[in-house]
XYZ file of C-alpha atoms in Angstrom:
728
model
C 24.028 71.163 144.012
C 26.057 72.978 141.350
C 28.498 70.695 139.548
C 31.973 72.143 138.942
C 32.850 70.949 135.433
C 36.479 72.074 135.876
C 37.199 70.089 139.026
C 38.258 66.973 137.136
C 41.013 68.904 135.348
C 42.481 69.981 138.692
C 42.017 66.725 140.592
C 45.431 65.351 139.669
C 47.150 68.567 140.840
C 45.610 68.585 144.311
C 44.791 65.491 146.331
C 41.871 67.388 147.910
C 39.306 68.716 145.436
C 38.934 72.496 145.523
C 37.042 74.881 143.210
C 38.689 75.581 139.840
C 40.112 78.956 138.860
C 37.211 79.546 136.515
C 34.621 78.973 139.227
C 36.484 81.215 141.713
C 36.651 83.976 139.088
C 32.960 83.552 138.250
C 32.068 84.001 141.916
C 34.394 86.985 142.505
C 33.069 88.769 139.396
C 29.547 88.459 140.739
C 30.700 90.029 144.014
C 31.247 93.718 143.219
C 33.553 94.429 146.138
C 36.475 93.120 148.149
C 35.663 89.852 149.890
C 37.514 88.117 152.697
C 39.248 84.781 152.266
C 37.082 83.364 155.057
C 33.861 84.226 153.190
C 35.179 82.604 149.999
C 36.042 79.443 151.956
C 32.548 79.388 153.476
C 30.983 79.860 150.040
C 32.747 76.766 148.695
C 32.387 74.794 151.955
C 36.128 74.459 152.458
C 36.490 73.324 156.033
C 39.387 70.939 156.662
C 42.974 72.181 156.892
C 44.297 70.290 153.855
C 41.603 71.778 151.620
C 42.314 75.245 153.029
C 46.047 74.937 152.283
C 45.374 73.764 148.734
C 42.815 76.547 148.228
C 45.249 79.221 149.433
C 47.904 77.883 147.046
C 45.425 78.262 144.197
C 44.547 81.808 145.223
C 48.267 82.711 145.357
C 48.766 81.200 141.887
C 45.831 83.238 140.562
C 47.322 86.369 142.097
C 50.702 85.593 140.556
C 49.001 85.278 137.151
C 47.243 88.617 137.774
C 43.758 87.102 137.653
C 42.908 88.494 141.080
C 44.378 90.867 143.647
C 45.092 90.219 147.298
C 45.174 92.957 149.957
C 46.858 93.256 153.350
C 44.069 91.729 155.372
C 43.367 88.655 153.217
C 40.697 90.255 151.038
C 40.347 89.377 147.364
C 38.770 90.892 144.238
C 39.001 90.819 140.458
C 40.600 93.898 138.908
C 37.592 95.102 136.913
C 35.255 95.078 139.917
C 36.802 97.886 141.926
C 37.875 101.403 141.002
C 41.652 101.114 141.403
C 44.675 103.278 140.801
C 48.441 102.981 141.232
C 50.566 105.854 142.446
C 53.184 107.223 144.799
C 52.496 108.025 148.454
C 53.299 111.595 149.514
C 53.427 111.853 153.290
C 52.540 114.929 155.357
C 54.084 115.977 158.644
C 50.630 115.906 160.330
C 50.268 112.165 159.717
C 47.950 112.046 156.713
C 49.118 111.856 153.114
C 48.222 111.880 149.442
C 48.388 109.445 146.555
C 49.879 110.972 143.405
C 49.116 109.124 140.195
C 49.727 109.851 136.513
C 46.281 108.332 135.923
C 44.537 111.173 137.790
C 44.444 114.977 137.582
C 44.263 115.460 141.356
C 45.962 113.696 144.259
C 43.845 111.360 146.404
C 43.655 111.935 150.145
C 45.128 109.251 152.442
C 43.800 109.382 156.014
C 45.996 108.918 159.091
C 44.677 105.336 159.393
C 45.533 104.606 155.742
C 49.015 106.080 156.212
C 49.571 103.419 158.889
C 49.580 100.881 156.058
C 52.276 102.609 153.975
C 55.027 105.223 154.167
C 56.082 108.232 152.129
C 57.590 107.129 148.811
C 55.813 103.761 148.548
C 54.287 102.845 145.185
C 50.887 101.389 146.023
C 47.713 99.952 144.550
C 44.705 101.730 146.019
C 40.976 101.897 145.699
C 39.363 105.255 144.895
C 36.736 106.177 147.459
C 34.254 108.808 146.297
C 32.640 110.663 149.223
C 28.923 111.384 149.435
C 29.440 115.085 150.053
C 31.470 117.455 147.882
C 34.830 116.545 149.325
C 37.979 115.416 147.547
C 38.283 111.751 146.588
C 40.272 109.592 148.978
C 42.176 106.328 148.648
C 42.094 103.000 150.462
C 45.411 101.160 150.432
C 45.084 97.708 148.865
C 48.659 96.682 148.334
C 52.234 97.993 148.311
C 53.596 97.315 144.832
C 57.063 98.784 145.421
C 58.083 99.702 148.963
C 60.218 102.752 149.579
C 63.514 101.116 150.480
C 65.461 104.348 150.857
C 67.632 104.840 153.888
C 66.088 107.341 156.304
C 68.137 110.163 157.835
C 67.219 111.365 161.311
C 68.385 112.338 164.799
C 69.213 109.789 167.456
C 67.624 109.981 170.928
C 67.426 107.861 174.070
C 64.485 107.990 176.499
C 64.190 105.592 179.465
C 66.883 103.402 177.854
C 64.798 103.128 174.676
C 66.755 104.179 171.560
C 64.893 105.767 168.670
C 65.416 108.009 165.646
C 63.155 110.858 164.568
C 63.344 111.209 160.755
C 64.719 114.480 159.419
C 62.116 114.388 156.614
C 58.853 115.106 158.439
C 56.879 113.282 155.745
C 57.974 110.149 157.634
C 55.608 110.803 160.511
C 56.823 108.136 162.939
C 59.634 107.185 165.299
C 62.058 104.446 164.319
C 63.023 102.231 167.261
C 66.682 101.219 167.033
C 67.336 97.493 167.289
C 71.049 97.656 166.412
C 73.819 100.017 165.296
C 77.065 99.669 163.361
C 78.935 101.608 166.050
C 78.355 103.314 169.370
C 81.674 105.174 169.568
C 80.532 108.340 167.777
C 76.881 107.963 168.719
C 75.500 110.598 171.066
C 72.070 112.077 171.675
C 71.223 114.379 168.788
C 73.621 112.678 166.344
C 72.496 112.616 162.728
C 72.280 108.998 161.613
C 71.138 106.904 158.672
C 68.641 104.122 159.426
C 67.621 101.096 157.412
C 64.098 99.853 158.189
C 63.645 96.189 159.023
C 62.473 94.167 156.032
C 59.685 92.525 158.017
C 58.071 95.954 158.530
C 54.658 95.623 156.891
C 52.677 98.483 158.384
C 52.824 101.015 161.159
C 50.177 99.365 163.276
C 53.304 97.803 164.730
C 56.332 99.756 165.950
C 58.730 100.743 163.194
C 62.135 99.210 163.795
C 65.442 99.795 162.081
C 69.210 99.534 162.200
C 71.615 102.482 162.273
C 73.901 101.893 159.288
C 75.805 105.196 159.246
C 76.598 108.075 161.599
C 76.861 111.309 159.613
C 77.761 113.825 162.285
C 76.987 115.625 165.511
C 74.467 118.392 166.213
C 76.313 121.151 164.303
C 74.973 121.574 160.782
C 77.436 122.425 158.013
C 77.023 122.608 154.245
C 78.920 119.342 153.785
C 76.683 117.600 156.328
C 73.507 119.031 154.741
C 74.769 117.716 151.387
C 75.417 114.267 152.885
C 71.858 114.265 154.249
C 70.405 115.237 150.850
C 72.395 112.518 149.060
C 71.008 109.851 151.381
C 67.494 111.296 151.678
C 67.053 111.215 147.909
C 68.872 107.878 147.516
C 71.487 109.294 145.143
C 74.115 106.609 144.414
C 77.475 108.037 145.499
C 79.810 105.106 146.214
C 81.676 103.389 143.394
C 81.284 99.575 143.449
C 84.463 97.510 143.444
C 83.672 96.256 139.927
C 83.811 99.865 138.676
C 87.177 100.425 140.367
C 88.499 97.200 138.821
C 87.370 98.273 135.361
C 89.003 101.694 135.742
C 92.409 100.052 136.276
C 92.042 98.374 132.878
C 91.364 101.620 130.988
C 94.572 102.985 129.461
C 95.471 106.643 129.849
C 96.917 106.852 126.351
C 94.781 106.614 123.226
C 95.455 103.530 121.122
C 97.381 104.433 117.913
C 95.081 102.238 115.806
C 92.108 104.187 117.105
C 93.765 107.477 116.158
C 94.419 106.260 112.600
C 90.800 105.133 112.153
C 89.482 108.630 112.924
C 89.429 111.941 111.087
C 92.280 114.071 112.391
C 91.109 117.549 113.442
C 94.015 118.313 115.762
C 95.083 121.170 113.499
C 91.787 123.048 113.993
C 91.655 125.576 116.851
C 88.775 124.180 118.900
C 87.845 125.987 122.129
C 85.768 125.081 125.161
C 83.542 127.864 126.523
C 81.879 127.298 129.891
C 81.063 128.898 133.223
C 84.010 129.831 135.410
C 83.136 127.113 137.950
C 82.600 124.352 135.345
C 84.045 121.016 136.430
C 83.869 118.954 133.249
C 84.234 119.987 129.610
C 82.422 117.761 127.146
C 81.879 120.177 124.239
C 84.155 122.323 122.079
C 83.453 124.395 118.977
C 85.217 125.720 115.896
C 83.828 127.736 112.987
C 85.013 129.369 109.803
C 83.500 131.430 107.009
C 82.860 129.548 103.762
C 84.871 130.802 100.777
C 82.525 129.732 97.967
C 80.047 131.931 96.096
C 77.083 131.038 98.318
C 78.950 131.996 101.483
C 77.710 130.941 104.876
C 79.476 129.123 107.676
C 81.049 125.809 108.602
C 80.410 124.973 112.258
C 81.994 122.043 114.077
C 80.555 120.936 117.422
C 82.900 118.393 119.014
C 81.447 116.266 121.809
C 83.590 114.030 123.975
C 83.377 110.405 122.819
C 82.357 108.884 126.142
C 80.890 105.827 124.406
C 84.410 104.792 123.331
C 85.326 104.212 126.981
C 81.925 103.142 128.343
C 80.843 99.910 126.688
C 77.263 98.634 127.087
C 76.681 96.262 129.991
C 80.026 96.919 131.713
C 80.241 97.812 135.405
C 80.788 101.529 134.662
C 77.887 101.561 132.200
C 75.537 99.926 134.712
C 76.551 102.380 137.422
C 76.170 105.341 135.035
C 72.653 104.192 134.192
C 71.860 103.775 137.884
C 72.963 107.371 138.545
C 71.290 108.734 135.391
C 73.091 112.077 135.588
C 75.660 114.033 137.561
C 74.418 115.978 140.587
C 76.004 119.364 141.299
C 75.967 120.517 144.927
C 77.679 123.718 146.154
C 80.322 121.741 148.056
C 80.794 118.720 145.765
C 79.748 116.891 142.614
C 78.289 113.400 142.573
C 79.429 112.505 139.034
C 77.671 110.087 136.724
C 81.068 108.778 135.611
C 84.244 108.191 137.645
C 86.625 111.157 137.747
C 89.257 109.356 135.685
C 86.767 109.557 132.824
C 84.705 112.674 133.610
C 87.516 115.099 134.477
C 90.423 113.441 132.651
C 90.075 111.065 129.684
C 86.772 112.493 128.412
C 87.197 116.114 129.476
C 88.249 118.322 126.578
C 91.043 120.000 128.497
C 93.415 122.329 126.621
C 96.465 120.989 124.762
C 95.642 117.281 125.086
C 94.403 114.875 122.420
C 90.820 113.758 122.939
C 88.472 111.426 121.071
C 85.256 113.107 119.939
C 82.062 112.575 118.009
C 81.679 115.487 115.587
C 78.547 117.179 114.313
C 79.709 119.278 111.364
C 77.122 121.735 110.050
C 76.842 124.128 107.130
C 74.834 127.262 107.884
C 73.583 129.922 105.477
C 74.439 133.612 105.676
C 71.158 134.008 107.591
C 72.164 131.333 110.135
C 69.820 128.636 108.808
C 70.873 124.989 108.890
C 71.591 123.657 105.374
C 73.331 120.299 105.870
C 75.095 118.313 108.574
C 77.167 115.151 109.005
C 78.589 113.027 111.825
C 81.925 111.296 112.187
C 84.477 110.166 114.753
C 87.516 112.394 115.170
C 90.434 113.326 117.365
C 90.881 116.971 118.422
C 93.214 119.014 120.577
C 91.497 121.939 122.275
C 93.581 125.096 122.050
C 91.919 127.016 124.829
C 89.539 126.964 127.790
C 87.465 130.160 127.987
C 84.661 131.370 130.197
C 81.524 133.034 128.856
C 82.496 136.312 130.481
C 85.979 136.270 128.916
C 84.606 135.691 125.411
C 81.955 138.371 125.879
C 84.543 140.890 127.115
C 86.885 140.134 124.203
C 83.963 140.639 121.810
C 83.610 144.050 123.464
C 87.343 144.842 123.046
C 88.593 144.325 126.600
C 92.240 145.402 126.158
C 93.775 143.184 128.869
C 92.017 140.029 127.640
C 92.746 140.852 123.995
C 96.462 141.067 124.824
C 96.331 137.919 126.964
C 94.684 135.847 124.206
C 96.306 137.570 121.220
C 97.053 134.256 119.428
C 93.380 133.253 119.548
C 91.847 136.582 118.547
C 91.203 135.601 114.911
C 89.149 132.575 115.913
C 87.350 134.475 118.686
C 86.448 137.147 116.114
C 85.037 134.384 113.873
C 82.877 133.235 116.786
C 81.636 136.803 117.169
C 80.724 137.075 113.470
C 78.900 133.717 113.591
C 77.114 134.848 116.756
C 75.805 137.907 114.893
C 74.619 135.626 112.080
C 72.873 133.187 114.441
C 71.098 136.104 116.129
C 69.186 136.621 112.871
C 67.775 133.102 113.062
C 68.157 132.214 116.750
C 66.733 128.706 117.196
C 66.247 129.209 120.924
C 64.066 132.303 120.408
C 61.519 130.399 118.311
C 60.270 128.691 121.450
C 59.343 129.946 124.912
C 62.406 132.143 125.298
C 63.447 133.316 128.747
C 65.888 136.204 129.108
C 67.302 134.301 132.048
C 68.638 136.234 134.979
C 70.101 133.614 137.310
C 70.533 134.018 141.031
C 74.145 133.224 141.883
C 75.896 132.704 145.206
C 79.444 133.483 146.225
C 80.526 130.896 148.808
C 83.206 131.222 151.470
C 85.791 128.587 152.451
C 83.126 126.742 154.513
C 80.793 126.584 151.492
C 78.381 129.052 153.067
C 76.811 131.993 151.244
C 79.038 135.043 151.324
C 77.102 137.117 148.807
C 74.064 136.827 146.504
C 73.806 138.503 143.132
C 71.958 138.242 139.821
C 73.918 136.819 136.937
C 72.757 138.044 133.521
C 73.266 135.674 130.593
C 75.300 137.495 127.971
C 75.650 136.950 124.207
C 78.369 134.316 124.713
C 75.953 132.170 126.757
C 73.266 132.524 124.100
C 75.700 131.776 121.280
C 76.943 128.488 122.780
C 73.352 127.554 123.687
C 72.334 128.086 120.021
C 75.255 125.942 118.790
C 74.308 123.104 121.146
C 70.615 123.287 120.238
C 71.555 123.111 116.542
C 73.657 119.987 117.202
C 70.750 118.418 119.106
C 68.340 119.250 116.257
C 70.702 117.621 113.742
C 70.974 114.566 115.999
C 67.193 114.197 116.122
C 67.001 114.414 112.313
C 69.857 111.917 111.898
C 68.494 109.313 114.286
C 64.966 109.521 112.868
C 66.370 109.043 109.385
C 68.042 105.802 110.486
C 65.014 104.765 112.600
C 66.861 103.714 115.737
C 64.989 103.509 119.047
C 66.346 106.337 121.167
C 65.307 108.642 123.980
C 63.703 111.838 122.740
C 63.613 114.878 124.977
C 59.863 115.506 125.056
C 58.217 118.628 126.395
C 54.428 118.381 126.113
C 52.231 121.448 125.679
C 50.485 122.773 128.815
C 47.099 121.287 129.752
C 43.920 123.334 129.233
C 43.459 123.601 133.000
C 46.964 124.987 133.535
C 46.442 127.531 130.727
C 43.147 128.659 132.322
C 44.767 128.975 135.772
C 47.766 130.860 134.365
C 45.475 133.280 132.517
C 43.511 133.839 135.716
C 46.715 134.937 137.470
C 47.754 137.138 134.533
C 44.330 138.788 134.626
C 44.928 139.907 138.203
C 48.240 141.429 137.098
C 46.677 143.309 134.180
C 48.229 140.972 131.594
C 46.942 138.529 129.000
C 48.136 135.482 127.060
C 47.001 135.358 123.429
C 46.565 132.205 121.359
C 43.089 130.977 122.216
C 42.495 127.649 123.982
C 45.812 126.172 122.853
C 48.510 128.886 122.934
C 51.679 128.213 120.953
C 55.261 128.869 122.121
C 55.396 132.226 120.308
C 52.387 133.451 122.323
C 54.289 132.750 125.535
C 57.370 134.485 124.095
C 55.285 137.555 123.230
C 54.142 137.701 126.854
C 57.731 137.405 128.128
C 58.785 140.325 125.902
C 56.005 142.488 127.390
C 57.020 141.823 130.999
C 60.820 142.000 130.712
C 61.010 145.509 132.209
C 58.476 144.915 134.998
C 59.641 144.637 138.618
C 57.649 141.388 138.977
C 59.125 139.847 135.796
C 61.000 137.080 137.640
C 57.892 136.186 139.633
C 55.741 135.934 136.469
C 58.395 133.783 134.775
C 58.335 131.442 137.785
C 54.523 131.144 137.610
C 54.754 130.526 133.855
C 57.259 127.719 134.416
C 54.980 126.139 137.037
C 52.137 126.135 134.495
C 54.265 124.142 132.048
C 54.795 120.408 132.023
C 58.165 118.936 132.907
C 60.348 117.729 130.068
C 60.898 113.958 130.089
C 62.822 111.263 128.219
C 60.812 108.809 126.119
C 61.293 106.640 122.992
C 57.985 108.023 121.683
C 58.628 111.340 119.953
C 56.085 113.947 121.087
C 58.088 117.066 120.230
C 59.473 119.859 122.393
C 56.908 122.588 123.117
C 59.340 124.896 124.919
C 61.703 125.002 121.926
C 58.880 124.802 119.354
C 60.453 121.743 117.710
C 58.780 118.640 116.285
C 61.587 116.454 117.671
C 64.534 116.956 119.999
C 67.251 114.819 121.579
C 70.195 115.336 123.928
C 73.574 114.854 122.255
C 75.911 117.399 123.829
C 76.543 116.259 127.436
C 77.501 112.546 127.608
C 79.760 113.131 130.647
C 76.803 114.139 132.807
C 73.669 112.664 131.145
C 73.077 109.000 130.369
C 70.572 109.566 127.482
C 73.377 111.328 125.575
C 75.543 108.196 125.820
C 72.711 106.099 124.361
C 72.351 108.560 121.487
C 76.100 108.476 120.758
C 75.971 104.673 120.563
C 73.049 104.773 118.148
C 74.737 107.409 115.932
C 77.976 105.416 115.831
C 76.082 102.234 115.050
C 74.473 103.983 112.069
C 77.846 105.352 110.941
C 79.545 101.940 111.007
C 76.693 100.269 109.146
C 76.894 102.889 106.395
C 80.669 102.321 105.927
C 80.981 98.911 104.313
C 84.775 99.027 104.293
C 84.963 99.491 108.066
C 84.805 96.549 110.387
C 81.542 96.777 112.252
C 82.149 97.488 115.920
C 79.930 96.096 118.649
C 77.345 98.635 119.764
C 74.289 97.794 121.758
C 71.214 99.478 120.313
C 68.517 99.285 122.958
C 65.173 97.957 121.843
C 62.083 99.992 122.535
C 60.768 97.961 125.481
C 64.084 98.396 127.348
C 64.625 101.994 126.395
C 61.218 103.041 127.717
C 62.254 101.903 131.216
C 65.567 103.745 130.854
C 63.685 106.911 129.874
C 61.434 106.705 132.942
C 64.480 106.131 135.159
C 66.489 109.029 133.656
C 63.514 111.387 134.000
C 63.250 110.341 137.657
C 66.974 110.750 138.355
C 66.875 114.243 136.838
C 63.995 115.277 139.140
C 65.777 113.615 142.062
C 68.881 115.718 141.423
C 66.830 118.921 141.193
C 65.045 118.215 144.485
C 68.242 117.263 146.325
C 70.189 120.342 145.199
C 67.174 122.583 145.942
C 67.077 121.189 149.488
C 70.716 122.143 150.044
C 70.255 125.594 148.501
C 67.181 126.218 150.670
C 69.237 125.370 153.751
C 72.034 127.696 152.607
C 69.536 130.532 152.121
C 68.124 129.986 155.612
C 71.620 129.853 157.102
C 72.434 133.139 155.336
C 69.188 134.809 156.506
C 69.796 133.858 160.159
C 72.117 136.861 160.333
C 69.371 139.090 158.917
C 66.731 138.495 161.621
C 65.251 141.890 162.518
C 66.309 143.485 159.225
C 63.763 145.196 156.963
C 63.572 144.572 153.199
C 61.425 145.463 150.212
C 59.935 142.529 148.324
C 57.254 141.334 145.895
C 54.407 138.908 146.696
C 55.462 135.852 144.648
C 53.038 133.131 145.753
C 49.750 132.957 147.668
C 48.338 130.035 149.669
C 45.437 129.592 152.085
C 47.767 130.006 155.094
C 49.655 133.116 153.952
C 51.714 134.591 151.137
C 55.369 134.449 150.122
C 57.414 137.587 149.536
C 60.562 137.507 147.393
C 63.146 139.894 148.829
C 64.449 142.225 146.110
C 67.951 142.385 147.559
C 68.612 138.658 147.925
C 65.958 136.980 145.699
C 64.972 134.752 148.635
C 61.366 133.926 149.552
C 59.911 134.240 153.046
C 56.405 133.527 154.368
C 54.017 136.060 155.876
C 51.490 133.941 157.783
C 47.844 135.007 157.765
C 47.858 135.278 161.567
C 50.595 137.940 161.257
C 48.052 140.300 159.647
C 46.657 141.903 162.810
C 44.947 145.039 161.434
C 41.908 143.105 160.141
C 40.423 139.631 159.693
C 41.624 138.474 156.274
C 40.099 135.639 154.278
C 41.602 133.846 151.273
C 39.788 134.117 147.958
C 41.045 131.175 145.820
C 39.355 132.505 142.650
C 41.024 135.924 142.645
C 44.127 134.583 144.437
C 44.190 137.281 147.091
C 43.624 137.955 150.775
C 40.780 140.376 151.477
C 40.214 142.254 154.739
C 36.664 141.755 156.042
C 36.326 145.312 157.434
C 38.890 147.438 155.603
C 38.589 145.525 152.290
C 42.383 145.840 152.027
C 43.937 143.209 149.777
C 47.187 141.327 149.328
C 47.745 139.796 145.898
C 50.480 138.650 143.505
C 52.887 141.390 142.468
C 52.242 143.651 145.467
C 55.388 145.473 146.607
C 55.698 145.325 150.412
C 58.110 146.187 153.216
C 58.750 143.207 155.460
C 60.848 142.270 158.477
C 62.636 138.926 158.964
C 61.232 137.574 162.257
C 62.465 133.960 162.349
C 64.447 131.325 160.475
C 63.903 127.581 160.936
C 66.981 125.769 159.633
C 65.514 122.321 160.221
C 62.350 123.008 158.224
C 64.200 125.341 155.808
C 61.655 128.128 156.305
C 61.946 131.898 156.653
C 59.135 133.837 158.315
C 58.413 137.519 157.721
C 56.074 140.137 159.127
C 54.704 143.277 157.496
C 56.191 146.620 158.390
C 53.577 149.277 159.102
């Protein structure tokens, strides 16, 4: 009999003697797989109920201390014995799914049976299963680490007196049986509702049950309803808590006179805001003037709304702003990061009102190079609100606008002269520079697409962009000098695999990317210059963007590949981005510490372990906003194209998959799918290496960049898909 030398140490804790932690670990390490609780009990001859209870308590304590893991079905293992990974579940409408993990290059396959143990959006711990044959690796669900607690939007139905909801997002491949509802007055078959799953739902081997917590509308889909669905589907916080409303009442509309006296007074300088025509908040203003000394050059002031004056760390508004991460801009409404009293009033740099700002004052050379910079708190009074188009037209001597803004012409001319100077040393063109042509929509009174057109960014756009990038560069230099933990805006260089794949596509289009194994930003810019006059330019730019990594927020500075900068931060949009607020607090903290005569104000500088979590959250909220707004725009495009069924268009093949290829319509810049089964003149097979469809008999091909005539044959509003057929 083996003597357990550790039992004596545990005897006082449990009346019944059970194996020690060390002996349990020793046994589990020798067992190179998951093992059931029953087998462990048999191994240690644990038979009576009291011993079993005590043993289970010990196992739970070991799990709590992360010595072992415990799965759904009472199986145990030590971490190092099994090939494990954590990741997010991505559901598929056909019932199976995938596990996406930052630890792996490729997603793991989750079978239909495994998807019965989790749902789309869950963060899980899984075991990697490597197949015998050359198939993709799969995953076995071990444990749900963070369940997807989002509310699910779907349609309400009744069948044989049984109430259920079918989720609108088909990645939730199950029915939700309704156990209760907040109201039955507005509830009819086909109503769009919001359901909260029961907390005791562990896996879908049982029926999924939930409670209807909100009724969004009837069967008729409108832009406002689609927006409501997107807000709830992506769990975007949109209601202001009572604590936020209470705090807003305490914020005074007038600026405290003491605060005004403590700041540098720039109210005499003619600052302007320059934004898009449909801009809803104004958090930056600029002013510049030519230097009069021998060296020449320029003084440039970038004034950014001092949001951090109103939003103190740890307050209700601050906590809610962090939760939201950023503002979300839908066609029919804005879900702001900050309450409107702050975002569109107190902190919006509206014309002819005094506003508190944080200033980045720069000195630039005659060639537009940054020489020096400094930061300080100030008060300004914007003297005008201009749009990019207005400034650009005035620069080009538009008579009507020149007469309208006669009093401001001197300053606008200064902006023009500085713009010409910055063009010589354009900071944005040193990176991967896109001559962006944006697709814009004109909406009618019902927020539906009335017209689609391409909006070309003019010199005014590029000028303001350069000014803001310069301010962000200065901010990165300043904060690194003072060594405060802050969120950098990191954009990592593309992976080798993505570069190889991108080059493969370029090859098929008769193009190349220079720069060897690790191309630099200027190599990408050279490519973009070559393609700017091609008809498939927009399509190539889209593929290039897909080959790049997403920019993220992190306290670890890794540089910004896209801008070709060693460090970069976000300083210029504190009304709509939470990382900017954190940066403002850190800058102000450094300013107050450097001024010994000033009374040090209370600013919370986040330590690195906290700020890392904030960076992950803000990166997530940014992606969440992009996905939600894209969903609404995709619906709007489909709604617009419903009226075009039967119409014929010319388009370019923009994307190829195994089930067909997408064609971007030249007239509306909208993508539609030509399914492989629509190609009836031959049997076509997909060649994944050359990224083309090849006819078996005719050897005809369809590949990226092909110009085709297509007909719109169907539009599925629910799935947000447009289907096309080829015109012969």
